Short mmCIF file of N, CA and C in Angstrom, two decimals:
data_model
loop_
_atom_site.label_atom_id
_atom_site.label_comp_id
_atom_site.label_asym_id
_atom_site.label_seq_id
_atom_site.Cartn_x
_atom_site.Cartn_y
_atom_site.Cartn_z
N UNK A 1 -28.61 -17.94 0.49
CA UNK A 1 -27.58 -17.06 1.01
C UNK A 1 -26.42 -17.06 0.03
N UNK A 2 -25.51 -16.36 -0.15
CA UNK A 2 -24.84 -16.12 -1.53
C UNK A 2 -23.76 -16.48 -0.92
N UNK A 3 -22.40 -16.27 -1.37
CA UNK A 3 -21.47 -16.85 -0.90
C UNK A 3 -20.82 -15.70 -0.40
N UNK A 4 -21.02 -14.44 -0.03
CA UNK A 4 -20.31 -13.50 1.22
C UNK A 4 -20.91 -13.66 2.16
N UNK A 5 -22.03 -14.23 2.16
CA UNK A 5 -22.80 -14.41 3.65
C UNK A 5 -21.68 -15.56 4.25
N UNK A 6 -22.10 -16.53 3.30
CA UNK A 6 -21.24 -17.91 4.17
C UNK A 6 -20.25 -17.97 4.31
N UNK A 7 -19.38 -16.69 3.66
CA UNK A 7 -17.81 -16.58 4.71
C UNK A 7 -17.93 -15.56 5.42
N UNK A 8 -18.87 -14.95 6.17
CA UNK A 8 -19.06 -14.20 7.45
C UNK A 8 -19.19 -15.01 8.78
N UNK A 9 -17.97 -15.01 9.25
CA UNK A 9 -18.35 -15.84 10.48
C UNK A 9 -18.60 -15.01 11.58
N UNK A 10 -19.71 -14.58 12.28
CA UNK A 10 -20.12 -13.80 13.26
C UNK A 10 -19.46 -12.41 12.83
N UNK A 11 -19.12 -11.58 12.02
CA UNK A 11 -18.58 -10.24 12.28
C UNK A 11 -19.24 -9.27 13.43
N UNK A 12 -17.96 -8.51 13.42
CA UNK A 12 -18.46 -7.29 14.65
C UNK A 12 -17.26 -6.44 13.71
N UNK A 13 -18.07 -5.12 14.11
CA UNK A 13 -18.12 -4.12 13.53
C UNK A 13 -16.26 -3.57 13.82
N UNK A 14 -14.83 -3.33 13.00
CA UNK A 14 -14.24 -3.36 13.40
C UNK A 14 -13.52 -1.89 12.93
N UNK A 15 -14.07 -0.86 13.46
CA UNK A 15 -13.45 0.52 13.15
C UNK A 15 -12.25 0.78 13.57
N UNK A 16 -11.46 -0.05 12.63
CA UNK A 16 -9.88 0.20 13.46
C UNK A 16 -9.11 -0.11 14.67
N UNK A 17 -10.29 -1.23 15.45
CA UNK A 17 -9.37 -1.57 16.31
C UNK A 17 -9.34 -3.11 16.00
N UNK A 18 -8.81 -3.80 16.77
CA UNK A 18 -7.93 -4.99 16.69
C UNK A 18 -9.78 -6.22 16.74
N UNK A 19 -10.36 -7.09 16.17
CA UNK A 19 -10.96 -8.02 16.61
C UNK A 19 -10.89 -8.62 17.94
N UNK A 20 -11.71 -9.08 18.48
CA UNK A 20 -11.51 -10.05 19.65
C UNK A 20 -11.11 -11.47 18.85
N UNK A 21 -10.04 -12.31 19.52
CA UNK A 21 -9.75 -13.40 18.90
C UNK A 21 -11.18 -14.06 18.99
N UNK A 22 -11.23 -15.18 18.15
CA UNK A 22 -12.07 -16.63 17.87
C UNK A 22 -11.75 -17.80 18.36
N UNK A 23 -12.32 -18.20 18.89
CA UNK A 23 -11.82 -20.11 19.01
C UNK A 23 -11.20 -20.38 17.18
N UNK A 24 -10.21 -20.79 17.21
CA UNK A 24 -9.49 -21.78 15.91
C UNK A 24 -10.31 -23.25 15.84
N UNK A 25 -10.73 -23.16 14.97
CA UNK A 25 -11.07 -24.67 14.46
C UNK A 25 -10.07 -25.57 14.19
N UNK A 26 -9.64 -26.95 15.19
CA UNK A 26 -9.24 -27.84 15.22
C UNK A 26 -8.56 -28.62 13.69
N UNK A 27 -10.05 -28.37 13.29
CA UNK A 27 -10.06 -29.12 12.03
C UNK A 27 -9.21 -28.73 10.82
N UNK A 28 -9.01 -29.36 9.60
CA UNK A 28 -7.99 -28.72 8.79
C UNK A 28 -9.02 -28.04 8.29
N UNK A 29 -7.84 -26.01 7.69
CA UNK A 29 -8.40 -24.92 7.47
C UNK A 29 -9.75 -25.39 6.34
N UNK A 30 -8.79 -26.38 5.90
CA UNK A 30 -9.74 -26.18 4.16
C UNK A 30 -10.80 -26.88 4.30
N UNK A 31 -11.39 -27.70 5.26
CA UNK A 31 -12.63 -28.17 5.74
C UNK A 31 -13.40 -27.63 6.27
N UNK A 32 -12.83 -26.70 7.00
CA UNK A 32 -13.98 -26.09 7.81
C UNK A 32 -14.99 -24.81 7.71
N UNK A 33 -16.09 -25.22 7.79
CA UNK A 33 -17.24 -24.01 7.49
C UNK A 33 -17.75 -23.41 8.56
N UNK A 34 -17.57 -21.75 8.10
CA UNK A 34 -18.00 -20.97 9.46
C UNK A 34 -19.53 -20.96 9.58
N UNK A 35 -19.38 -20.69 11.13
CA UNK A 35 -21.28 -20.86 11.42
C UNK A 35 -21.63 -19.53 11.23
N UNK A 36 -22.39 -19.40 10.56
CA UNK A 36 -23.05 -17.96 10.48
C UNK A 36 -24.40 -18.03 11.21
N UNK A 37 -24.15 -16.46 11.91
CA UNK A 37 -25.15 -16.05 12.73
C UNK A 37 -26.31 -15.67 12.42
N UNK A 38 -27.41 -14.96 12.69
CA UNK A 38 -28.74 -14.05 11.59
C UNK A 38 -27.93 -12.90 12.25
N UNK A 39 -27.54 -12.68 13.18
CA UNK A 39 -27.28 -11.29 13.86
C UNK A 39 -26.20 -11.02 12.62
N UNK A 40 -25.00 -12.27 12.57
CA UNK A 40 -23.92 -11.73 11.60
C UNK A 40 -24.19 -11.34 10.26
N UNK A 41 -25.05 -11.99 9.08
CA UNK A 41 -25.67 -11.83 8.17
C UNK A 41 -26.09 -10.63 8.17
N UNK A 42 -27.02 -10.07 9.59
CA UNK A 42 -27.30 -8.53 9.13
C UNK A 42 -26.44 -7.44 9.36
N UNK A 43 -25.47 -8.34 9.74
CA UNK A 43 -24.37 -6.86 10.18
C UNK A 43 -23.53 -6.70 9.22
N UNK A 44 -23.35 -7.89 8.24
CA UNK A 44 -22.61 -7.82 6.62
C UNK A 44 -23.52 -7.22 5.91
N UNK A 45 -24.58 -7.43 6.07
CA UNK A 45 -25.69 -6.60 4.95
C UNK A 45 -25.17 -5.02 5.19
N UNK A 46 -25.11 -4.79 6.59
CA UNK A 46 -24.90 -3.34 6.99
C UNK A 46 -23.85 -2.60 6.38
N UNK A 47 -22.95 -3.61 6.76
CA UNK A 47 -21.36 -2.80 6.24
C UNK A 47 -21.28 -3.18 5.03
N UNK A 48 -21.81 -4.12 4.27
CA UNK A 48 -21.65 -3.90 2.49
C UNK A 48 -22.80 -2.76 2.22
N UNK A 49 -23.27 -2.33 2.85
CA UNK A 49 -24.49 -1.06 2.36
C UNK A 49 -23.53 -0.49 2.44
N UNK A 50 -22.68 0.05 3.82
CA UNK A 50 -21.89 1.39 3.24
C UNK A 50 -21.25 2.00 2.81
N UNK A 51 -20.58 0.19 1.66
CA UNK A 51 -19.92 0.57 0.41
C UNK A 51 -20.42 1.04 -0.51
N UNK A 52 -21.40 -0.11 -0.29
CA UNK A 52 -22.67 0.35 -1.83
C UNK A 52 -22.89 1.71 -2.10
N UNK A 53 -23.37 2.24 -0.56
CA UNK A 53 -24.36 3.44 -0.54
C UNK A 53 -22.70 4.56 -1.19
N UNK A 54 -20.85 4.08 -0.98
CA UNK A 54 -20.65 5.33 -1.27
C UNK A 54 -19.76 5.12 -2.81
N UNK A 55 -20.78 4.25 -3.25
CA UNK A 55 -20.29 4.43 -4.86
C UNK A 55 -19.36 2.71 -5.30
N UNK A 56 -19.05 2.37 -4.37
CA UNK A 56 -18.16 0.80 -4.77
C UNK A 56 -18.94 -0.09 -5.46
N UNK A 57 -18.12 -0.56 -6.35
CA UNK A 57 -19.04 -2.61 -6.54
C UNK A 57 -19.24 -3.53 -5.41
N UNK A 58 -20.30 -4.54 -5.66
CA UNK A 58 -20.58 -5.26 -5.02
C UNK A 58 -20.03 -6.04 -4.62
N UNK A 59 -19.01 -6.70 -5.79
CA UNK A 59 -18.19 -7.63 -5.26
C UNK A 59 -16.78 -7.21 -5.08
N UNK A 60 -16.70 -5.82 -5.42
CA UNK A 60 -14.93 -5.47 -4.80
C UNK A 60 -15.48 -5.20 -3.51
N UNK A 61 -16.68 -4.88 -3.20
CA UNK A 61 -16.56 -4.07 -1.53
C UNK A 61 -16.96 -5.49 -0.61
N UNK A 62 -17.44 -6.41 -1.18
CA UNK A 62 -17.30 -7.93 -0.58
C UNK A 62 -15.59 -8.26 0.38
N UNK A 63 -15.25 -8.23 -1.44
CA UNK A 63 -13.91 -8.28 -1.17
C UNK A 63 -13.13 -7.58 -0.68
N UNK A 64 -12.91 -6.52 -0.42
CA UNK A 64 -12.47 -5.14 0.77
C UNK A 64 -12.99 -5.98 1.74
N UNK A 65 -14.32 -6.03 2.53
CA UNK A 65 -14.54 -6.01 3.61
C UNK A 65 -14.04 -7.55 4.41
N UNK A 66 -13.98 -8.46 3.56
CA UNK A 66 -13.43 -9.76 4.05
C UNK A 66 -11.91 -9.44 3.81
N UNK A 67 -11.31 -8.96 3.04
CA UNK A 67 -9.54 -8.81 3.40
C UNK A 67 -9.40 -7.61 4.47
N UNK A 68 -10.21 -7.10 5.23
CA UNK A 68 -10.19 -6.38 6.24
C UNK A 68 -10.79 -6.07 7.28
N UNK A 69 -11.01 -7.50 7.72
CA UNK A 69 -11.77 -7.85 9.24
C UNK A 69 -12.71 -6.93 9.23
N UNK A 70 -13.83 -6.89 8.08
CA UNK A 70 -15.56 -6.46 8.07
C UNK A 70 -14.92 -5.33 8.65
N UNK A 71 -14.13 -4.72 8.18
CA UNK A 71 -13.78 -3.10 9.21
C UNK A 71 -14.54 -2.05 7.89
N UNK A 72 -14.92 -1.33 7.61
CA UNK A 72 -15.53 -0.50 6.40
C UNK A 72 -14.35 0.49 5.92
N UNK A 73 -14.28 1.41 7.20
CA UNK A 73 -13.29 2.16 6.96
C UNK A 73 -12.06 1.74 6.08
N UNK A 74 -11.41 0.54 6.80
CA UNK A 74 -10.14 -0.37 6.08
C UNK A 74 -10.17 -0.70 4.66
N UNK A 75 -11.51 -1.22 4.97
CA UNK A 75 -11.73 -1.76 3.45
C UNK A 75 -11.97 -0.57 2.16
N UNK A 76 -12.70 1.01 3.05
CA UNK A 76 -12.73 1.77 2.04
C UNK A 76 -11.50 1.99 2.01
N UNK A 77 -9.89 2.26 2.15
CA UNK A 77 -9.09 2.57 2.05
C UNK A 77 -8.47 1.66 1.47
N UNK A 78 -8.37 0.06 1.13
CA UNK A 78 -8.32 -0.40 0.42
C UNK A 78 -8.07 -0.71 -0.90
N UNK A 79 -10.02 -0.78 -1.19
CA UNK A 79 -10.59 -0.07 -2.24
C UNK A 79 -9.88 1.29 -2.85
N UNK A 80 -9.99 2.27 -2.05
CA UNK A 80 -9.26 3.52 -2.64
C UNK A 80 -7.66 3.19 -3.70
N UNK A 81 -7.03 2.71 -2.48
CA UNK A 81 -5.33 2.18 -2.59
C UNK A 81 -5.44 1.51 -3.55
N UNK A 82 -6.15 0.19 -3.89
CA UNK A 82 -5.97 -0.41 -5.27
C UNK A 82 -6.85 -0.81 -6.26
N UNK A 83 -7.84 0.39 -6.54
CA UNK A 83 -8.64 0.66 -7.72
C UNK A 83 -8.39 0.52 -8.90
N UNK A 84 -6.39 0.56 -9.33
CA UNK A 84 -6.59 0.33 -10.37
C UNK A 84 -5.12 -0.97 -10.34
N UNK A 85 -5.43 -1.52 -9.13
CA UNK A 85 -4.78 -3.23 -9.69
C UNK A 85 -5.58 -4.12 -10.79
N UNK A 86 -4.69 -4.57 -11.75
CA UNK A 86 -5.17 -5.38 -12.37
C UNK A 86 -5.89 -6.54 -12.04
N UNK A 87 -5.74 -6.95 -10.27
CA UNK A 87 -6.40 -7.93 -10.10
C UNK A 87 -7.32 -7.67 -8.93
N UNK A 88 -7.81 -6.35 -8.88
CA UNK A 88 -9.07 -6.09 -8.36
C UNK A 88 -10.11 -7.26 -8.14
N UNK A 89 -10.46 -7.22 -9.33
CA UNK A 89 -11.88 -8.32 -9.50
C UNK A 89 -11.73 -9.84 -9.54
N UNK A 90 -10.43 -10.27 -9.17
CA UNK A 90 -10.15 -11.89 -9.23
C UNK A 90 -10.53 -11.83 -8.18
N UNK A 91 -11.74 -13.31 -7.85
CA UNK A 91 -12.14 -13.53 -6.54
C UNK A 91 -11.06 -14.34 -5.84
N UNK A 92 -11.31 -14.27 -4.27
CA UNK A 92 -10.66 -14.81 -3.57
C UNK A 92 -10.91 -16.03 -3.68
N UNK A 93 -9.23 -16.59 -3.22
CA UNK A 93 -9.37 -18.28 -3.80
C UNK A 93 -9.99 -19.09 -2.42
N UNK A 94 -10.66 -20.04 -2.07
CA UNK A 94 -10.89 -20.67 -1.25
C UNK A 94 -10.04 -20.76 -0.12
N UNK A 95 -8.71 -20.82 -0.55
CA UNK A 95 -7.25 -21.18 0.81
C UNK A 95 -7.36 -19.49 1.13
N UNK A 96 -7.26 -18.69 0.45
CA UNK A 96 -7.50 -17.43 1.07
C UNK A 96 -8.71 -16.92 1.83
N UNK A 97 -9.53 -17.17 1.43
CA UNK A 97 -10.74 -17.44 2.51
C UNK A 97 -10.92 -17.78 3.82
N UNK A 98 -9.83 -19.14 3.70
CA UNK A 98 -9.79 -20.42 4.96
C UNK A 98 -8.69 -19.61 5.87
N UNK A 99 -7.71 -18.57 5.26
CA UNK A 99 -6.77 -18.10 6.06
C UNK A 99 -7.44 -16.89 6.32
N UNK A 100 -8.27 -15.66 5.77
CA UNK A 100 -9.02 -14.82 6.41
C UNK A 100 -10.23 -15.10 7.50
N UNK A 101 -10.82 -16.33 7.19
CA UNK A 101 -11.77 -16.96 8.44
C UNK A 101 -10.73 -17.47 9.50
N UNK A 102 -9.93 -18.30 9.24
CA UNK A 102 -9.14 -18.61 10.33
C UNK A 102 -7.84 -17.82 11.21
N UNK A 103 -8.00 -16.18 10.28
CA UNK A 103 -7.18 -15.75 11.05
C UNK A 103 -5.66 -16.32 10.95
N UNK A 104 -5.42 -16.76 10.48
CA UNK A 104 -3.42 -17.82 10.96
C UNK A 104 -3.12 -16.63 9.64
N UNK A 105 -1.61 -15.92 10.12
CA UNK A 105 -0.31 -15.08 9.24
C UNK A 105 -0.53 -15.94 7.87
N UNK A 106 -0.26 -14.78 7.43
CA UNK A 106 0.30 -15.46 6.29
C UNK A 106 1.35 -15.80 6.35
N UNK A 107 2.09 -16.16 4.81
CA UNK A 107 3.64 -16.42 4.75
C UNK A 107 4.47 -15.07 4.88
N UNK A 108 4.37 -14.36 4.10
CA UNK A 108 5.01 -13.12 4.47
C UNK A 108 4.96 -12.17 5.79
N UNK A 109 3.55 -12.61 6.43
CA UNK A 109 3.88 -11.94 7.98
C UNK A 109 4.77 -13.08 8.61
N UNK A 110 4.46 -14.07 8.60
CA UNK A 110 5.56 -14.83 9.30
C UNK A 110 6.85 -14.98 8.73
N UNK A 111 7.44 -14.64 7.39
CA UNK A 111 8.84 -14.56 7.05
C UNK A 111 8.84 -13.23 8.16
N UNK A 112 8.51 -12.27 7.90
CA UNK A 112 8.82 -11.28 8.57
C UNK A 112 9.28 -11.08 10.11
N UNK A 113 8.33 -11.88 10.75
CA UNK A 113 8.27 -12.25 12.24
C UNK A 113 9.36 -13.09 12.25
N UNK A 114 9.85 -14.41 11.32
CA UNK A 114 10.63 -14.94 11.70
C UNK A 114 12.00 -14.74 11.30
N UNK A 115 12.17 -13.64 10.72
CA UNK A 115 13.48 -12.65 10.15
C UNK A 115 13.66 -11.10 10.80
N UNK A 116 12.95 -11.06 12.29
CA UNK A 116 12.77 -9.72 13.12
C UNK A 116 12.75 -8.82 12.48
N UNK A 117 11.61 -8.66 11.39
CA UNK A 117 11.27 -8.01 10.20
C UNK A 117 9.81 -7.25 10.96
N UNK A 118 9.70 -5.86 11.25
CA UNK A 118 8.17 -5.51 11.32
C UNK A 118 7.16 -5.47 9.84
N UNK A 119 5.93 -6.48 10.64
CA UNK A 119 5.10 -6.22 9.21
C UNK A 119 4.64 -5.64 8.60
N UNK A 120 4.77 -4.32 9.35
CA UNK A 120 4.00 -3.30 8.60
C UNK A 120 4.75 -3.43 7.11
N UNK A 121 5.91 -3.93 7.02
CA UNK A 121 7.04 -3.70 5.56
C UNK A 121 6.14 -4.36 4.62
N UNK A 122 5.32 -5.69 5.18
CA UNK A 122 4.78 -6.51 3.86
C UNK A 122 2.91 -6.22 4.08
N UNK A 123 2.30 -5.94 4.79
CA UNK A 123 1.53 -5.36 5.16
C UNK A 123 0.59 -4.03 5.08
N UNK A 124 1.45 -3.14 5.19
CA UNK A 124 1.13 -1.83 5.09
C UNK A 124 -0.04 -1.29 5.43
N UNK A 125 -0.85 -0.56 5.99
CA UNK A 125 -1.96 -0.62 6.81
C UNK A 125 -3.38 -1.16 6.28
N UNK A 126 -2.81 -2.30 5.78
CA UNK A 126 -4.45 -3.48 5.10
C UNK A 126 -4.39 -4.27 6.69
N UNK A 127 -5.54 -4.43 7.47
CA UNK A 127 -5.67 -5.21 8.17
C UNK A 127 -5.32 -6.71 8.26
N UNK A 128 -4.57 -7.19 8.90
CA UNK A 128 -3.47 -8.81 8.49
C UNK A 128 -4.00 -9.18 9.56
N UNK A 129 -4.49 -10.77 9.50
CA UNK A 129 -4.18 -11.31 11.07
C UNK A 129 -2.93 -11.75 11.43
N UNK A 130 -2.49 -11.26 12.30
CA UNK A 130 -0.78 -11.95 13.20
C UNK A 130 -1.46 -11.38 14.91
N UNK A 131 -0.12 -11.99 15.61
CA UNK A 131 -0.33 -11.91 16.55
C UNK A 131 -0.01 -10.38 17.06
N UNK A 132 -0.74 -9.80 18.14
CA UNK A 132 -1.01 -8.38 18.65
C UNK A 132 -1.09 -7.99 19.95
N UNK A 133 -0.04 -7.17 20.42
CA UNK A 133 0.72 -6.20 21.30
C UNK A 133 0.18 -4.72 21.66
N UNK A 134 -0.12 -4.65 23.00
CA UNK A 134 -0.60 -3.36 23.45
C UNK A 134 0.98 -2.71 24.40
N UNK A 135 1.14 -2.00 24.03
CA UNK A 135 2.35 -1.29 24.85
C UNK A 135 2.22 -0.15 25.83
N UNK A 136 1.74 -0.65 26.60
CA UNK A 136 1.45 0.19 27.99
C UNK A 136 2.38 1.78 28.09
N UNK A 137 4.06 1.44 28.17
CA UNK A 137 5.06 2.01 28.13
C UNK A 137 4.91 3.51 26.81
N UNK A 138 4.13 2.97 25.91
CA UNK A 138 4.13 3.61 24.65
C UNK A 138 2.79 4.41 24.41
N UNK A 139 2.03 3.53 25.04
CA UNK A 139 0.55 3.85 25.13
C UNK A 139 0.43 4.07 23.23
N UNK A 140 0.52 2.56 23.15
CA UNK A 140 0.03 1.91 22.17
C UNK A 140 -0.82 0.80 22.49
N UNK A 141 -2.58 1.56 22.55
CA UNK A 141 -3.75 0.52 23.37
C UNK A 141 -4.69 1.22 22.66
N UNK A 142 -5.66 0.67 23.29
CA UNK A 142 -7.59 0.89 22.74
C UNK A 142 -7.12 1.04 21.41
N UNK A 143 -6.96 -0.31 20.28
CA UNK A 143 -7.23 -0.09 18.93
C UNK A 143 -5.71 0.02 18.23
N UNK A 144 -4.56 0.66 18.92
CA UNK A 144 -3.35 0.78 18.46
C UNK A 144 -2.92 -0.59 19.18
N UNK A 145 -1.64 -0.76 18.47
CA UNK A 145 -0.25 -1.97 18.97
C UNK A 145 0.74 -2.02 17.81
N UNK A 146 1.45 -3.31 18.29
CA UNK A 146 2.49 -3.46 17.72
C UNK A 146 2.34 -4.87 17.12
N UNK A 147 3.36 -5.86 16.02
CA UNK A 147 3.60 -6.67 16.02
C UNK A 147 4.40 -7.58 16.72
N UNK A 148 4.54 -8.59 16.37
CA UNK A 148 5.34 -9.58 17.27
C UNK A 148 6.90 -9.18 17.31
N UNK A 149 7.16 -8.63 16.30
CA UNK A 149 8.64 -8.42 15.97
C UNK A 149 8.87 -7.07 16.62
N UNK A 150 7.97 -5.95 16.41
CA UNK A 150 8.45 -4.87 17.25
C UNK A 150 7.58 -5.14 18.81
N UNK A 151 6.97 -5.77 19.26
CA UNK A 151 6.89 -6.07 20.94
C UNK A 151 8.23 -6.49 20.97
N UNK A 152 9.35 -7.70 20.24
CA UNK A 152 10.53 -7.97 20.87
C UNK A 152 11.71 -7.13 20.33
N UNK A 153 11.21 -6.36 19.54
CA UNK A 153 12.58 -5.23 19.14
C UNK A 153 13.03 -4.01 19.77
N UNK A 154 11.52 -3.33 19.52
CA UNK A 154 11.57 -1.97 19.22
C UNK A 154 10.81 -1.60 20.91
N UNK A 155 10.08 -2.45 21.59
CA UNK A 155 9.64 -2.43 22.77
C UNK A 155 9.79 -3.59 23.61
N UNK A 156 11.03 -3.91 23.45
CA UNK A 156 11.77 -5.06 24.48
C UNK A 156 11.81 -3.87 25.63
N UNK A 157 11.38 -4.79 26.95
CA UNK A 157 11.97 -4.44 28.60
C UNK A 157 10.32 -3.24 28.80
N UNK A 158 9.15 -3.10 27.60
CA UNK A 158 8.43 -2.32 27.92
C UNK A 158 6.81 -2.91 28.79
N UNK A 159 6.46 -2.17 29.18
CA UNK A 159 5.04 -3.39 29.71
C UNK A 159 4.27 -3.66 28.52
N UNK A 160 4.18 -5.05 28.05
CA UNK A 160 3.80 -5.40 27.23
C UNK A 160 2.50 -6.57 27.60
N UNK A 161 1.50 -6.46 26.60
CA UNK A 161 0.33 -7.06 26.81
C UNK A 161 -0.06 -7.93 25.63
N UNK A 162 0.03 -9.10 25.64
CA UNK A 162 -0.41 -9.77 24.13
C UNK A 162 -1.48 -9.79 24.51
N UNK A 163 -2.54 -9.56 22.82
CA UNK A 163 -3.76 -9.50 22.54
C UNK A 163 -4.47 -11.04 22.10
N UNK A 164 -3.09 -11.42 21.31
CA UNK A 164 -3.71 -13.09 20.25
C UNK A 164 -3.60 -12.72 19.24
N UNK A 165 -4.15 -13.12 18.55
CA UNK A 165 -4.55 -13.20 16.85
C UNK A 165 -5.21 -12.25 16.37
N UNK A 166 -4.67 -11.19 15.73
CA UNK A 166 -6.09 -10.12 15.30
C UNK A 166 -5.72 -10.04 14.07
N UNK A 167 -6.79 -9.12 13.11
CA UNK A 167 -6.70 -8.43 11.69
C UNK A 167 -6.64 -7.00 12.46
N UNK A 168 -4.88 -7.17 12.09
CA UNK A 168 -4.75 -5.57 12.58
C UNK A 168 -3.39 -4.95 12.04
N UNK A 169 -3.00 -4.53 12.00
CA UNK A 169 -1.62 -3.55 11.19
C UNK A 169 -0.76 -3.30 12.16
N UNK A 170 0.61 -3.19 11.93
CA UNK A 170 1.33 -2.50 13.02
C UNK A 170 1.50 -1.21 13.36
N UNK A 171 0.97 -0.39 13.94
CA UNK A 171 0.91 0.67 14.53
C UNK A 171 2.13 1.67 14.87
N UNK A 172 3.44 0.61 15.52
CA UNK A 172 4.81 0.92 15.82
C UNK A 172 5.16 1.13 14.07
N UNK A 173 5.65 0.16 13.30
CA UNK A 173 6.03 0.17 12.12
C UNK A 173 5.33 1.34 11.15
N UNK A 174 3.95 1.43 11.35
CA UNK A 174 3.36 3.16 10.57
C UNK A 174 3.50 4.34 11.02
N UNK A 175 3.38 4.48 12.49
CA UNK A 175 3.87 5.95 12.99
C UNK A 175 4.94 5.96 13.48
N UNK A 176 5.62 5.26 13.71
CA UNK A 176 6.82 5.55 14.55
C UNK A 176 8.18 5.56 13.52
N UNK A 177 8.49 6.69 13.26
CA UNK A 177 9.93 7.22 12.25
C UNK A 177 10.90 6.29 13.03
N UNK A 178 11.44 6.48 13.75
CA UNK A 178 12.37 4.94 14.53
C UNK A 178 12.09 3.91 14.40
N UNK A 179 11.18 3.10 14.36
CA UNK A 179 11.13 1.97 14.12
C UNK A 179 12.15 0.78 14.10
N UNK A 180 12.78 0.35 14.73
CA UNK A 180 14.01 -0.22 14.20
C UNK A 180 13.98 -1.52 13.42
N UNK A 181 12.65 -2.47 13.64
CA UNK A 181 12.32 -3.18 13.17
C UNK A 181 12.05 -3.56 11.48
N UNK A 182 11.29 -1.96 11.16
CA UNK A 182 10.94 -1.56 9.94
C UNK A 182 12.40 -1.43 8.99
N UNK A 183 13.71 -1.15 9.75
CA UNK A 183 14.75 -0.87 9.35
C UNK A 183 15.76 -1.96 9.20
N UNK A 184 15.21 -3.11 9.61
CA UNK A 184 15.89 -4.17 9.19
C UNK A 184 16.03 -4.59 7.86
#
């Protein structure tokens, strides 16, 4: 098994909406190895085919699809967005790995969160895991939300629903011209 298999931990197919959280492994990030499924293995085979099949490399569309919660779509947009970074083809480092399997913010979503900063600012619609907000009030649901910073900014006093931990973008911070969060 090559080494995109063995950082597939169970994927499901994620067309833009938010993952179902995971149990967190206890253990420290950098120890721990995900269990891979046969079901998951063929469902990475699937969604790296339908990079393959629309013209990508093998190992940038690897890499797309693990910096974007196995979503295809995401990852083709990605791909598109930074085709011609110079660091396209540097593989992902192991601690980046351990923080895309484990899901936990990065540093910059959490400066953000912890400076009532919306992430979409450091983010921008690449799928991030942070924590995730359905806004009833806004009818920001099925697949849309908010971040942590605009659930307490920009939709304080609204019916609000935390999701957990997803690879997902902020929704408030990309469509919404008000934003106030984004404007900090």
């Amino acid at each position: 098994m090559d080494s995109f298999m063995q950082n597939v931990p169970n994927v499901q197919v994620n067309a833009g909406a938010p993952r179902e959280p995971e149990a967190s492994p206890a253990a420290n990030p950098s120890t721990v190895q995900p269990t891979v499924t046969p079901e998951a293995v063929e469902q990475a085979k699937n969604l790296l085919q339908i990079l393959l099949d629309a013209g990508f490399p093998r190992e940038r569309s690897k890499k797309a699809l693990l910096m974007n919660g196995m979503d295809p779509n995401a990852a083709i947009e990605w791909l598109l967005t930074h085709m011609d970074d110079p660091n396209i083809d540097v593989p992902l480092t192991q601690q980046e790995l351990n923080q895309l399997l484990n899901k936990q913010p990065n540093q910059e979503v959490a400066n953000c969160i912890n400076s009532n900063k919306c992430t979409y600012c450091v983010t921008g619609p690449v799928m991030t895991p942070q924590e995730w907000f359905e806004c009833e009030t806004c009818n920001l649901k099925d697949g849309l939300g908010c971040c942590a910073t605009c659930a307490r900014v920009c939709h304080e006093g609204h019916q609000l629903t935390s999701k957990g931990i997803h690879s997902c973008f902020c929704d408030c911070g990309d469509s919404n011209p008000s934003c106030v969060s984004k404007q900090n």
